[in-house]
Coordinates of C-alpha atoms in Angstrom, one line a residue:
Chain A
M141 CA 73.4 106.2 79.0
S142 CA 75.1 108.1 76.3
F143 CA 74.8 107.1 72.7
E144 CA 77.9 106.1 70.9
L145 CA 78.2 105.8 67.1
L146 CA 79.8 102.6 65.9
K147 CA 82.4 103.9 63.5
E148 CA 84.2 102.0 60.7
K149 CA 87.9 102.7 60.4
W150 CA 89.7 102.1 57.1
S151 CA 93.4 101.5 56.7
N152 CA 93.8 103.2 53.3
R153 CA 92.7 106.3 51.4
I154 CA 91.4 106.7 47.8
N155 CA 93.9 108.3 45.5
T156 CA 93.6 112.0 44.8
V157 CA 93.5 112.9 41.1
T158 CA 93.9 116.4 39.7
I159 CA 92.3 117.1 36.3
G160 CA 93.3 120.2 34.4
A161 CA 96.4 122.3 34.5
T162 CA 96.6 126.0 34.8
K163 CA 99.1 128.2 32.9
D164 CA 101.5 127.9 35.8
E165 CA 101.3 124.2 35.6
G166 CA 101.9 123.9 31.9
G167 CA 98.3 124.0 30.7
S168 CA 95.8 126.7 29.9
R169 CA 92.9 125.8 32.1
T170 CA 91.4 128.6 34.3
S171 CA 90.3 126.1 36.9
V172 CA 91.4 122.6 38.0
V173 CA 89.4 119.9 39.7
K174 CA 90.6 117.6 42.4
I175 CA 88.7 114.4 43.2
G176 CA 89.2 111.4 45.5
G177 CA 91.2 111.4 48.7
E178 CA 88.4 109.8 50.7
S179 CA 89.2 107.8 53.9
T180 CA 85.5 106.8 54.4
L181 CA 82.5 105.7 52.4
P182 CA 80.7 108.6 50.8
F183 CA 79.4 111.4 53.0
L184 CA 80.1 109.6 56.3
F185 CA 81.9 112.6 57.8
E186 CA 82.0 111.2 61.3
E187 CA 84.0 108.2 60.1
G188 CA 86.6 109.8 57.9
E189 CA 87.5 112.5 55.5
M190 CA 86.0 113.4 52.1
P191 CA 88.4 116.2 51.3
N192 CA 87.1 116.8 47.7
K193 CA 83.6 117.4 46.6
P194 CA 82.5 115.0 43.8
A195 CA 82.7 116.7 40.4
I196 CA 79.9 117.2 37.9
A197 CA 80.8 117.0 34.2
M198 CA 78.5 118.1 31.3
E199 CA 78.5 116.1 28.1
I200 CA 78.9 117.6 24.7
W201 CA 79.4 115.9 21.3
D202 CA 81.6 117.1 18.4
T203 CA 78.7 116.3 16.0
F204 CA 74.9 116.7 16.1
P205 CA 73.5 114.2 18.6
K206 CA 70.7 113.0 16.4
E207 CA 69.6 110.3 18.8
W208 CA 69.0 112.6 21.7
P209 CA 65.3 113.2 22.6
D210 CA 63.8 116.6 21.9
L211 CA 63.6 117.5 25.5
L212 CA 67.4 117.1 25.8
K213 CA 68.1 119.0 22.6
E214 CA 65.9 121.9 23.6
P215 CA 68.3 123.7 26.0
F216 CA 71.0 123.6 23.4
L217 CA 69.0 124.5 20.3
G218 CA 71.1 126.4 17.8
V219 CA 74.5 125.1 19.1
L220 CA 74.2 121.3 18.8
D221 CA 76.1 121.3 15.5
K222 CA 78.6 123.9 16.7
P223 CA 80.7 122.2 19.4
V224 CA 82.6 125.3 20.4
E225 CA 79.4 127.2 21.0
W226 CA 77.8 124.3 22.7
A227 CA 80.8 124.0 25.1
K228 CA 80.7 127.7 25.8
R229 CA 77.0 127.6 26.6
C230 CA 77.4 124.7 29.0
V231 CA 80.4 126.2 30.8
N232 CA 79.1 129.8 30.9
E233 CA 75.5 129.2 31.8
Y234 CA 75.4 126.0 33.8
K235 CA 78.8 126.0 35.6
P236 CA 79.8 122.3 35.6
D237 CA 83.2 121.5 37.1
L238 CA 84.3 119.6 34.0
L239 CA 83.4 119.4 30.3
F240 CA 83.1 116.0 28.7
I241 CA 83.7 115.9 25.0
R242 CA 82.5 112.8 23.2
L243 CA 84.3 112.5 19.8
M244 CA 81.4 110.9 18.1
S245 CA 82.2 112.4 14.7
A246 CA 85.1 110.0 14.4
H247 CA 82.7 107.0 14.1
P248 CA 82.4 105.6 10.6
E249 CA 78.6 105.9 10.9
W250 CA 78.6 109.4 12.4
G251 CA 80.7 111.3 9.9
N252 CA 83.9 109.5 9.9
N253 CA 85.8 112.7 10.5
S254 CA 89.6 112.6 10.3
P255 CA 91.8 112.7 13.4
D256 CA 93.2 116.1 12.2
R257 CA 89.9 117.6 11.8
I258 CA 88.7 116.4 15.2
A259 CA 91.8 117.6 16.9
E260 CA 91.2 121.1 15.4
V261 CA 87.8 121.2 16.9
V262 CA 89.0 120.1 20.3
K263 CA 91.8 122.7 20.1
S264 CA 89.2 125.4 19.4
I265 CA 87.1 124.3 22.3
A266 CA 90.2 124.4 24.5
S267 CA 90.9 127.9 23.6
N268 CA 87.3 129.0 24.2
V269 CA 86.5 127.5 27.6
G270 CA 88.5 127.3 30.8
V271 CA 87.3 124.2 32.6
P272 CA 89.3 120.9 32.5
F273 CA 88.3 118.2 30.0
I274 CA 87.3 114.6 29.9
V275 CA 87.6 113.3 26.3
K276 CA 86.4 110.0 25.1
G277 CA 86.4 108.3 21.7
C278 CA 83.4 107.1 19.6
G279 CA 83.6 103.4 20.5
D280 CA 85.2 102.2 17.3
E281 CA 88.5 100.9 18.6
E282 CA 90.7 101.3 15.6
K283 CA 89.5 104.8 14.9
D284 CA 89.7 105.8 18.5
N285 CA 93.3 104.9 18.7
M286 CA 94.1 107.2 15.8
V287 CA 91.9 110.0 17.0
L288 CA 92.7 109.9 20.7
S289 CA 96.5 109.9 20.1
K290 CA 96.1 113.1 18.0
V291 CA 93.8 114.7 20.5
S292 CA 96.1 113.8 23.3
Q293 CA 98.9 115.6 21.6
I294 CA 96.8 118.7 21.0
L295 CA 95.9 118.8 24.6
H296 CA 99.5 118.1 25.8
G297 CA 100.1 119.4 29.3
E298 CA 96.4 120.2 29.9
R299 CA 96.2 117.2 32.3
C300 CA 92.9 115.9 30.9
L301 CA 91.2 112.6 31.6
L302 CA 91.1 110.4 28.4
G303 CA 89.2 107.3 27.8
N304 CA 88.3 104.6 27.7
A305 CA 91.0 102.0 28.2
T306 CA 89.4 98.5 27.9
Q307 CA 90.9 95.1 28.3
K308 CA 91.0 94.6 24.6
N309 CA 92.3 98.0 23.7
Y310 CA 94.4 100.0 26.1
R311 CA 98.0 100.2 25.1
T312 CA 97.8 103.0 22.6
L313 CA 95.8 105.2 24.9
V314 CA 98.1 104.5 27.9
A315 CA 101.1 105.4 25.8
S316 CA 99.4 108.7 24.7
C317 CA 98.5 109.5 28.3
I318 CA 102.1 108.9 29.4
A319 CA 103.5 111.0 26.6
D320 CA 101.2 114.0 27.1
G321 CA 100.6 113.9 30.8
H322 CA 96.9 112.9 31.0
S323 CA 95.0 110.7 33.3
I324 CA 93.1 107.7 32.0
I325 CA 89.7 106.1 32.3
S326 CA 89.9 102.4 33.0
E327 CA 86.8 100.7 31.9
N328 CA 85.4 97.3 32.9
P329 CA 82.2 95.6 32.0
L330 CA 80.6 95.7 35.5
D331 CA 83.1 93.2 36.7
I332 CA 85.3 93.8 39.8
N333 CA 87.8 91.2 38.8
I334 CA 88.3 92.7 35.4
E335 CA 88.4 96.1 37.1
K336 CA 91.4 95.1 39.1
Q337 CA 93.0 93.4 36.1
M338 CA 92.6 96.5 34.0
N339 CA 94.4 98.6 36.5
I340 CA 97.3 96.1 36.8
L341 CA 97.6 96.0 33.0
I342 CA 97.7 99.7 32.8
S343 CA 100.2 100.0 35.6
D344 CA 102.4 97.3 34.1
M345 CA 103.1 99.8 31.3
D346 CA 104.6 102.0 34.0
F347 CA 101.6 104.2 34.3
S348 CA 101.0 105.6 37.7
L349 CA 98.1 104.1 39.6
E350 CA 97.5 107.6 40.9
R351 CA 96.4 108.7 37.5
I352 CA 93.7 106.1 36.9
I353 CA 90.0 106.7 37.2
I354 CA 87.7 103.7 37.3
Y355 CA 84.6 103.5 35.0
P356 CA 82.6 100.4 36.0
T357 CA 80.0 100.6 33.2
T358 CA 77.0 102.0 34.9
T359 CA 73.3 102.0 34.3
A360 CA 70.1 104.0 34.5
L361 CA 67.8 104.0 37.5
G362 CA 65.5 101.0 37.2
Y363 CA 67.9 98.9 35.1
G364 CA 70.0 97.0 37.6
M365 CA 70.9 99.8 39.9
E366 CA 71.3 97.5 42.9
Y367 CA 73.9 95.4 41.1
V368 CA 75.9 98.4 40.0
Y369 CA 75.6 100.1 43.4
S370 CA 76.9 97.0 45.3
L371 CA 79.7 96.5 42.8
M372 CA 80.9 100.1 43.2
E373 CA 80.6 99.8 47.0
R374 CA 82.5 96.6 47.1
S375 CA 85.3 98.1 45.0
R376 CA 85.4 101.2 47.1
M377 CA 85.6 99.1 50.3
A378 CA 88.4 97.0 48.9
G379 CA 90.2 100.2 48.1
L380 CA 89.7 101.7 51.5
S381 CA 90.8 98.4 53.1
G382 CA 94.2 98.6 51.4
D383 CA 93.9 97.1 47.9
K384 CA 95.9 99.7 46.0
L385 CA 94.7 98.4 42.7
L386 CA 91.2 99.4 43.6
A387 CA 91.9 102.7 45.5
M388 CA 91.0 104.9 42.5
P389 CA 88.3 107.5 42.2
I390 CA 85.3 106.3 40.2
M391 CA 83.3 108.0 37.5
C392 CA 80.0 107.3 35.9
F393 CA 78.7 108.3 32.4
V394 CA 75.2 108.9 33.7
G395 CA 73.6 110.7 30.7
Q396 CA 74.7 108.2 28.2
E397 CA 72.7 105.5 30.0
V398 CA 69.7 107.5 31.3
W399 CA 68.7 109.2 28.0
R400 CA 68.3 105.8 26.4
V401 CA 65.5 104.6 28.7
K402 CA 61.9 105.3 28.2
E403 CA 61.4 106.5 31.8
A404 CA 63.6 109.5 31.0
R405 CA 63.0 110.1 27.3
G406 CA 59.4 108.8 26.9
K407 CA 56.9 111.5 25.9
V408 CA 53.9 112.2 28.2
S409 CA 51.7 111.5 25.2
D410 CA 53.0 107.9 25.2
F411 CA 53.0 107.5 29.0
P412 CA 50.2 109.8 30.3
K413 CA 50.5 108.6 33.8
W414 CA 54.2 109.4 34.1
G415 CA 54.0 113.1 34.1
E416 CA 55.7 115.8 32.0
E417 CA 59.0 114.6 30.5
E418 CA 60.5 118.1 31.0
V419 CA 60.4 117.3 34.8
R420 CA 60.7 113.6 34.7
G421 CA 63.7 113.3 32.3
P422 CA 66.2 115.5 34.3
L423 CA 64.9 114.0 37.6
W424 CA 65.7 110.6 36.3
E425 CA 69.1 111.6 35.3
A426 CA 69.8 113.5 38.5
T427 CA 68.4 110.7 40.7
T428 CA 70.6 108.1 38.9
A429 CA 73.6 110.4 39.4
I430 CA 72.9 110.9 43.1
N431 CA 72.6 107.1 43.6
F432 CA 76.1 106.8 42.2
L433 CA 77.4 109.5 44.4
Q434 CA 76.1 107.6 47.3
A435 CA 77.8 104.4 46.0
G436 CA 81.2 106.2 45.8
A437 CA 81.3 108.0 42.4
D438 CA 83.7 110.9 42.3
I439 CA 82.7 112.2 38.9
V440 CA 79.2 112.1 37.3
V441 CA 78.7 113.0 33.7
V442 CA 75.3 114.3 32.8
C443 CA 73.6 116.0 29.8
H444 CA 70.7 118.1 31.0
P445 CA 71.3 121.5 32.5
K446 CA 68.5 120.9 35.0
S447 CA 70.2 117.7 36.2
V448 CA 73.4 119.7 36.8
E449 CA 71.4 122.2 38.9
I450 CA 69.7 119.4 41.0
I451 CA 73.0 117.6 41.7
Q452 CA 74.8 120.9 42.5
G453 CA 72.0 121.6 45.0
Y454 CA 72.3 118.1 46.5
L455 CA 76.1 118.3 46.9
K456 CA 75.8 121.8 48.5
E457 CA 73.5 120.4 51.1
I458 CA 75.3 117.1 51.8
M459 CA 78.8 118.4 51.8
V460 CA 77.9 121.0 54.4
N461 CA 80.1 119.4 57.0
E462 CA 83.0 121.8 56.3
K463 CA 84.8 121.0 59.6
H464 CA 86.0 117.7 58.0
R465 CA 87.6 119.3 55.1
Chain B
M40 CA 98.5 88.1 56.0
L41 CA 101.5 89.4 57.9
I42 CA 104.6 87.9 56.3
I43 CA 107.6 88.1 58.5
G44 CA 110.9 87.3 56.7
E45 CA 113.0 84.9 58.6
L46 CA 116.3 85.1 56.9
I47 CA 118.2 87.6 59.1
N48 CA 119.1 85.0 61.7
G49 CA 122.6 84.2 63.1
M50 CA 121.7 80.6 62.6
Y51 CA 122.6 81.1 58.9
T52 CA 126.3 81.1 58.3
Q53 CA 126.1 84.1 56.0
I54 CA 124.4 86.2 58.6
Q55 CA 126.7 85.0 61.4
E56 CA 129.7 86.0 59.4
A57 CA 128.2 89.3 58.6
I58 CA 127.7 89.9 62.3
S59 CA 131.2 88.9 63.3
K60 CA 132.8 90.9 60.5
K61 CA 130.3 93.8 61.0
D62 CA 129.6 93.6 57.3
K63 CA 126.4 95.6 56.7
K64 CA 126.3 94.9 53.0
I65 CA 125.2 91.3 53.4
I66 CA 122.5 92.4 55.9
H67 CA 121.2 95.1 53.5
K68 CA 121.1 92.6 50.7
V69 CA 119.2 90.0 52.6
A70 CA 116.8 92.6 54.0
K71 CA 116.0 94.1 50.6
S72 CA 115.5 90.8 48.8
Q73 CA 113.0 89.7 51.4
L74 CA 111.1 92.9 51.2
E75 CA 111.1 92.8 47.4
N76 CA 109.6 89.3 47.6
G77 CA 106.7 90.2 49.7
A78 CA 107.8 90.4 53.4
D79 CA 105.8 92.9 55.4
A80 CA 108.2 92.8 58.3
L81 CA 111.7 91.4 59.0
D82 CA 112.6 89.1 61.8
V83 CA 116.0 89.9 63.4
N84 CA 117.8 87.2 65.4
I85 CA 121.5 87.2 66.3
G86 CA 121.6 83.4 66.6
P87 CA 123.1 81.2 69.3
A88 CA 126.8 81.9 68.6
S89 CA 126.8 85.5 69.6
L90 CA 129.2 86.4 72.4
N91 CA 128.0 89.9 72.9
Q92 CA 124.3 89.6 72.4
I93 CA 123.1 93.1 73.2
D94 CA 125.7 94.9 71.0
D95 CA 125.2 92.4 68.2
M96 CA 121.4 92.8 68.3
K97 CA 121.8 96.6 68.3
W98 CA 124.2 96.5 65.3
L99 CA 122.0 94.0 63.4
I100 CA 118.8 96.0 63.8
E101 CA 120.6 99.2 62.9
A102 CA 121.8 97.6 59.7
V103 CA 118.4 96.4 58.8
C104 CA 116.7 99.8 59.6
E105 CA 119.1 101.5 57.2
V106 CA 117.3 100.0 54.3
T107 CA 113.7 99.8 55.4
D108 CA 111.0 101.5 57.5
K109 CA 108.9 98.3 57.6
P110 CA 108.3 96.7 61.0
I111 CA 111.1 94.9 62.7
S112 CA 110.5 91.7 64.7
I113 CA 113.0 91.7 67.5
D114 CA 113.6 88.0 68.0
S115 CA 115.2 86.9 71.3
P116 CA 114.2 84.6 74.1
K117 CA 115.7 87.0 76.5
P118 CA 113.5 89.9 77.7
K119 CA 116.6 91.8 78.8
I120 CA 117.9 92.0 75.2
I121 CA 114.5 93.1 73.9
E122 CA 114.2 95.7 76.6
E123 CA 117.6 97.1 75.8
V124 CA 117.1 97.5 72.1
L125 CA 113.5 98.7 72.1
P126 CA 114.2 102.4 72.6
L127 CA 116.6 102.4 69.7
V128 CA 114.2 101.2 67.0
K129 CA 112.3 103.8 65.0
N130 CA 110.4 101.4 62.8
K131 CA 107.3 99.7 64.1
I132 CA 108.1 96.8 66.3
I133 CA 107.1 93.2 66.8
I134 CA 108.3 91.7 70.0
N135 CA 109.3 88.1 69.3
S136 CA 108.6 86.7 71.8
T137 CA 107.1 86.1 75.2
D138 CA 105.7 82.8 76.4
A139 CA 103.1 82.0 79.0
Q140 CA 105.4 82.4 82.0
D141 CA 104.5 85.3 84.4
E142 CA 108.1 86.5 84.7
K143 CA 108.2 87.1 80.9
L144 CA 104.7 88.3 80.5
D145 CA 105.1 90.8 83.3
I146 CA 108.1 92.4 81.6
L147 CA 107.2 92.2 78.0
L148 CA 103.4 93.0 77.9
P149 CA 104.0 96.5 79.5
L150 CA 106.8 97.0 77.1
A151 CA 104.6 96.2 74.1
K152 CA 102.1 98.7 75.4
K153 CA 104.7 101.3 76.1
Y154 CA 106.3 101.1 72.6
N155 CA 103.0 100.5 70.8
A156 CA 104.4 97.3 69.6
R157 CA 102.8 94.0 68.4
I158 CA 103.9 91.0 70.4
I159 CA 104.2 87.3 69.6
A160 CA 103.4 85.0 72.5
L161 CA 104.4 81.3 72.4
T162 CA 101.8 79.1 74.1
M163 CA 104.3 77.3 76.3
D164 CA 105.7 77.7 79.8
K165 CA 108.4 76.1 82.0
K166 CA 106.0 73.6 83.6
Q167 CA 104.4 72.2 80.5
G168 CA 107.3 72.7 78.2
V169 CA 106.2 72.4 74.6
P170 CA 102.5 71.7 74.9
R171 CA 101.4 68.2 74.1
D172 CA 98.0 69.0 72.5
R173 CA 95.5 71.6 71.6
Y174 CA 94.0 71.7 75.0
V175 CA 97.2 72.7 76.8
R176 CA 97.8 75.3 74.0
S177 CA 94.4 76.8 74.5
E178 CA 94.8 76.9 78.3
L179 CA 98.1 78.8 78.0
A180 CA 96.7 81.0 75.2
A181 CA 93.8 82.0 77.5
K182 CA 96.2 82.9 80.2
I183 CA 98.2 85.1 77.8
V184 CA 95.1 86.8 76.5
S185 CA 93.8 87.7 79.9
K186 CA 97.2 89.0 81.0
A187 CA 97.4 91.0 77.8
L188 CA 93.9 92.5 78.4
E189 CA 95.0 93.3 82.0
A190 CA 98.1 95.1 80.7
G191 CA 95.8 97.2 78.5
L192 CA 97.2 95.9 75.3
N193 CA 95.1 96.2 72.1
I194 CA 94.2 92.5 71.7
E195 CA 94.7 92.7 67.9
D196 CA 98.4 93.5 68.6
L197 CA 98.7 90.1 70.2
Y198 CA 99.9 87.2 68.0
L199 CA 99.5 83.8 69.6
D200 CA 102.0 81.2 68.3
P201 CA 100.9 77.6 68.9
I202 CA 104.4 76.4 68.3
V203 CA 104.9 74.4 65.1
L204 CA 107.0 71.2 65.5
P205 CA 108.8 69.1 63.0
V206 CA 106.5 66.7 61.3
N207 CA 109.2 64.1 60.9
V208 CA 109.6 64.0 64.7
V209 CA 106.2 64.5 66.3
Q210 CA 103.8 63.9 63.5
P211 CA 100.5 64.1 65.6
Q212 CA 101.4 67.7 66.6
A213 CA 100.6 69.2 63.2
I214 CA 96.9 68.8 63.5
E215 CA 97.0 70.0 67.1
V216 CA 98.6 73.2 65.9
L217 CA 96.1 73.6 63.1
E218 CA 93.1 73.1 65.5
S219 CA 94.7 75.6 68.0
I220 CA 94.8 78.3 65.4
K221 CA 91.0 78.0 65.0
E222 CA 90.4 77.7 68.8
F223 CA 92.5 80.7 69.7
K224 CA 90.1 82.8 67.8
L225 CA 87.4 82.1 70.3
L226 CA 89.3 83.5 73.3
S227 CA 88.2 87.1 72.9
D228 CA 86.2 89.5 70.8
P229 CA 87.9 91.0 68.9
P230 CA 90.0 87.8 68.7
P231 CA 93.7 87.7 69.1
K232 CA 95.9 87.2 66.0
T233 CA 97.8 84.0 65.3
V234 CA 101.2 83.4 63.9
V235 CA 103.5 80.4 63.2
G236 CA 107.2 79.9 62.8
L237 CA 106.6 78.0 59.6
S238 CA 109.9 76.4 58.6
N239 CA 110.0 74.4 61.8
V240 CA 107.3 72.0 60.4
S241 CA 109.8 70.7 57.9
Q242 CA 112.9 70.8 60.0
G243 CA 115.1 67.8 59.1
S244 CA 112.7 66.6 56.4
K245 CA 113.7 66.1 52.8
L246 CA 110.9 67.9 51.0
R247 CA 111.0 71.0 53.0
S248 CA 109.6 73.5 50.6
L249 CA 106.6 71.3 49.8
I250 CA 105.8 70.6 53.4
N251 CA 106.1 74.3 54.3
R252 CA 103.8 75.2 51.5
I253 CA 101.1 72.7 52.2
F254 CA 101.1 73.4 56.0
V255 CA 100.8 77.1 55.6
V256 CA 97.9 76.7 53.2
M257 CA 96.1 74.5 55.8
A258 CA 96.9 77.0 58.5
I259 CA 95.5 79.8 56.5
S260 CA 92.3 77.9 56.0
M261 CA 92.1 77.8 59.8
G262 CA 92.4 81.6 60.0
L263 CA 96.1 82.1 60.4
D264 CA 97.0 85.8 60.5
G265 CA 100.8 85.8 60.1
A266 CA 103.8 83.6 59.5
I267 CA 107.5 83.8 59.9
L268 CA 108.9 82.3 56.7
D269 CA 111.3 82.5 53.8
P270 CA 109.8 84.9 51.4
L271 CA 112.4 84.0 48.8
D272 CA 110.6 80.7 48.3
R273 CA 108.5 81.7 45.4
D274 CA 106.3 78.7 45.3
L275 CA 105.6 79.2 49.0
M276 CA 104.7 82.8 48.5
D277 CA 102.5 81.9 45.6
A278 CA 100.7 79.4 47.8
V279 CA 100.2 81.9 50.6
I280 CA 98.8 84.5 48.1
T281 CA 96.5 81.9 46.5
A282 CA 95.2 80.6 49.9
E283 CA 94.4 84.1 51.0
L284 CA 92.5 84.6 47.7
I285 CA 90.5 81.5 48.3
M286 CA 89.7 82.7 51.8
N287 CA 88.3 85.8 50.1
K288 CA 90.8 88.1 51.7
N289 CA 91.7 89.8 48.4
I290 CA 89.7 90.4 45.3
Y291 CA 90.5 88.1 42.4
C292 CA 92.0 89.3 39.1
D293 CA 93.8 87.2 36.5
S294 CA 97.2 88.7 37.6
Y295 CA 96.4 88.3 41.3
L296 CA 99.9 87.1 42.1
S297 CA 101.6 90.2 40.8
A298 CA 98.7 92.4 42.1
Y299 CA 99.5 91.1 45.6
R300 CA 103.2 91.8 45.1
K301 CA 102.4 95.4 44.0
K302 CA 100.9 96.3 47.3

């Protein structure tokens, strides 16, 4: 008797989103990144298509990341207070698909830099590296609204991904993204109902559903991964089943969560049984990211060069099924 | 749930006039307003007064298809009319309807298969007439299901209609219909779909909208898959959307009513 695979068939497809615009398209990027477009759960090439490889973004800050553990600072020594140089090092040496710029210097407690000054730095990064950008504010809503609208203008036509829109604070950012042609990160506090609501709020402002990326507020391995995983999976299954308000690509800020936890940042002197942190840290970050890729993430944002390498290797192996492209 | 808009029907004076004057504007307007209010498919019925049924049906379907590529439910008790117009329809098709009689099933099931159409089947035949209870309904439904399988039809394209009757005339029938919706699901795996012609439940009653609304919610809780109804009845549509939400068919959000309408 022959063996037959039981295959799941979905009625809908996840939206395809393009980040970055080349000169011909009105921007100045030397590459663009396409994500989404799946008609199956991740990597099930027998069931449907996964036309675009998930993208890896590397995180940089526009100010010295004083809270980062030493082992994460080490690969970037000498450039951590020079955002342009930091960006160049990431892009040239580690080859991520995207660069994520966290505008931390806007924060009242992290320098309180002016929108104009921040925009200048971003502009300078844009003229020095060619990959597409993800840009996010510092978390202070009032300040972010001022800074992001300025940065959005500076990056007009570059088709970036700007964030984060939250239930309490989304209108200004949506307006900027409409005016300057960017896509938007729609954040929810690990809540599928708010996730859907956010997307409807954004689309009620006449923003195309096809330019929204979902950020479901993720976690680090060991800190509720199962919950995040099943939420992402449920949302993806609803999207594939025809819920247009959930048929968006998903992104995860992996580094931001992972480098807070002791399993990643703890020194071997404090946890002698856990092994060298140089190995353990990036492994923790990469493993967390790979978990999210399996749950449906289309973009993972990481900090450590070694994590980028591990995830690149993983994707190369698992996306081997070229015939389905 | 499959919402089939019922308003393009020669029973309504406006539509009858449009047919006799060949005035497409009215048809376009009624078609569009139903779609804008959540109809997934449009029922097209020339009504009893038509003198030239085939030509009228062709004209009416053509008029509707000019404004939508959504599925068209070709509504006629006469297989001949359905057979004549089928080749002309480019949209997806719902054949509305067959019943449990061999002479109809033998013509319409192969046509459904040939045109890749869905088909509505009323659980009645000449001998039984309108079925008196859930048992007769199930018996006839079982016959339809086995005939459909024989004809090679994808069983999920079969919509069994247990025949809703006016509650002010045959009150005990409502519960029989509701139970049938649940029982039909046991007839095959995957199960056949179910559909009701909703407005009949309130025919001749005073509080029509309320009766329709409550009945459809009860039917949805039994697993109803589709209804032929008036999508312009906003309260009714809100009730349908909410019932589907309670049945966990869609993911909740505060604006779930408008989320549904965005689909």
